[in-house]
Amino acid sequence: MAATSGTSATTVAAATTAKSKDKKSQEEIYAEFQQLRNQQRNLINNLNTLEMDLKEHKTVIDTLKTVEPGRKCFRLIGGVLCDQTVEVVLPQLVTNKEQLEKLIETGKDQITKKGLEINQFKDEYNIKIRGQDGAAGPGAGKENVDDKSAAPPSANRNVLVGQL
């Protein structure tokens, strides 16, 4: 009888250890998922910044095309205001604009890949996000139908997936 109770105690201890490992792995999974989402958010923020810079470059280029080439203009380079002419600045701006366009395309590809990585991670660990893919509670659908002032369903999404 003593041998049986010793084995039983070992089994209980092993089960307890397995549960604590599962809990720790759940926390690690959550942390890794959050890290992936934060990386995607950072990529999106960087892309938005690049797109704003591109828009500014296009505006300045369009404006400078209407001005005579010998006219004086100022350009801010690394925090220093430089006095140059339009004929010198315009080709530099066009080159910068082309580089920004390439960076934006690369950024879009990175965001798409990160979204696929997040989806794969969600599928692998069976992660559900509240308010997405019907993972909300049974009453959630009723509340959205009854409350006309509620935000649109797209506002509840936490992960951007797909091509921009």
XYZ file of C-alpha atoms in Angstrom:
164
model
C 0.000 0.000 0.000
C 2.894 2.334 0.720
C 4.195 1.902 -2.829
C 0.821 2.840 -4.268
C 0.524 6.043 -2.250
C 4.092 7.028 -3.208
C 3.287 6.609 -6.898
C 0.081 8.555 -6.453
C 1.942 11.422 -4.786
C 4.456 11.468 -7.646
C 1.644 11.592 -10.191
C -0.024 14.492 -8.366
C 3.291 16.330 -8.155
C 3.933 15.715 -11.855
C 0.447 16.948 -12.719
C 0.941 20.074 -10.611
C 4.296 20.731 -12.294
C 2.720 20.223 -15.718
C -0.036 22.710 -14.864
C 2.471 25.336 -13.765
C 4.459 24.767 -16.967
C 1.252 25.180 -18.994
C 0.485 28.422 -17.195
C 3.972 29.721 -17.801
C 3.839 28.729 -21.444
C 0.475 30.491 -21.766
C 2.098 33.650 -20.426
C 5.015 33.227 -22.815
C 2.620 32.696 -25.711
C 0.699 35.827 -24.758
C 3.918 37.840 -24.435
C 5.162 36.645 -27.816
C 1.796 37.426 -29.432
C 1.809 40.914 -27.947
C 5.374 41.397 -29.189
C 4.324 40.428 -32.723
C 1.393 42.851 -32.580
C 3.627 45.653 -31.294
C 6.102 44.995 -34.091
C 3.276 45.258 -36.600
C 2.059 48.519 -35.033
C 5.579 49.947 -35.226
C 5.812 48.978 -38.892
C 2.483 50.683 -39.564
C 3.563 53.837 -37.721
C 6.810 53.938 -39.698
C 4.883 53.444 -42.938
C 2.529 56.302 -42.057
C 5.506 58.574 -41.391
C 7.083 57.646 -44.718
C 3.798 58.257 -46.544
C 3.498 61.715 -44.974
C 7.084 62.499 -46.005
C 6.325 61.337 -49.546
C 3.245 63.560 -49.696
C 5.329 66.545 -48.545
C 8.011 65.778 -51.128
C 5.399 65.618 -53.900
C 3.907 68.942 -52.834
C 7.300 70.662 -52.748
C 8.338 69.151 -56.100
C 5.093 70.298 -57.747
C 5.604 73.780 -56.333
C 9.252 74.019 -57.393
C 8.440 72.898 -60.949
C 6.439 76.093 -61.429
C 9.333 78.300 -60.300
C 12.266 79.476 -62.446
C 15.375 77.279 -61.979
C 17.677 80.093 -60.861
C 15.457 81.183 -57.991
C 16.839 80.940 -54.481
C 15.282 78.370 -52.164
C 16.049 76.957 -48.752
C 16.279 73.317 -47.781
C 16.450 71.856 -44.301
C 19.121 69.143 -44.200
C 19.749 67.473 -40.866
C 18.508 70.466 -38.902
C 20.584 72.953 -40.931
C 18.891 75.394 -43.301
C 20.810 75.467 -46.591
C 20.616 78.241 -49.182
C 20.476 76.717 -52.687
C 18.800 77.222 -56.042
C 15.786 75.388 -57.417
C 17.860 73.700 -60.146
C 20.080 72.118 -57.447
C 17.326 71.169 -55.008
C 14.739 69.773 -57.434
C 16.774 66.741 -58.629
C 17.682 65.929 -55.014
C 14.031 65.998 -54.007
C 13.033 63.789 -56.948
C 15.705 61.251 -55.935
C 14.514 61.336 -52.321
C 10.912 60.868 -53.477
C 11.867 57.772 -55.489
C 13.704 56.326 -52.489
C 10.697 56.999 -50.258
C 8.429 55.188 -52.735
C 10.723 52.135 -52.628
C 10.792 52.228 -48.819
C 7.002 52.421 -48.702
C 6.674 49.353 -50.929
C 9.151 47.484 -48.725
C 7.213 48.590 -45.636
C 3.931 47.335 -47.089
C 5.528 43.965 -47.805
C 6.876 43.781 -44.243
C 3.461 44.603 -42.784
C 1.836 41.917 -44.928
C 4.421 39.337 -43.849
C 3.997 40.312 -40.199
C 0.219 39.967 -40.544
C 0.626 36.485 -41.997
C 3.044 35.618 -39.190
C 0.507 36.821 -36.612
C -2.283 34.801 -38.251
C -0.091 31.705 -38.307
C 0.759 32.242 -34.623
C -2.953 32.682 -33.801
C -3.827 29.471 -35.628
C -0.938 27.535 -34.088
C -1.882 28.450 -30.510
C -5.637 28.814 -31.105
C -5.690 32.458 -30.020
C -9.002 34.294 -30.192
C -9.321 38.067 -29.964
C -12.458 39.481 -28.393
C -14.693 41.231 -30.890
C -13.140 39.477 -33.866
C -14.230 36.397 -35.834
C -17.302 35.847 -33.654
C -15.142 35.290 -30.566
C -17.247 37.756 -28.571
C -19.865 36.558 -26.121
C -23.314 35.456 -27.284
C -24.923 38.796 -26.389
C -22.366 40.882 -28.256
C -24.212 40.650 -31.569
C -27.453 41.933 -30.010
C -25.770 44.928 -28.441
C -24.286 46.055 -31.751
C -27.640 45.731 -33.528
C -29.605 47.602 -30.854
C -27.072 50.380 -30.245
C -26.894 52.504 -33.380
C -24.230 54.777 -31.877
C -21.784 51.903 -31.391
C -18.504 52.024 -33.265
C -18.342 50.100 -36.540
C -17.070 46.507 -36.296
C -13.753 47.493 -37.889
C -12.989 49.680 -34.857
C -12.919 46.566 -32.655
C -10.191 44.850 -34.605
C -6.830 44.668 -32.968
C -4.723 43.210 -35.758
C -4.268 44.597 -39.245
C -3.993 41.784 -41.754
C -3.784 41.832 -45.518
C -2.448 44.144 -48.131
C -2.678 47.893 -47.868
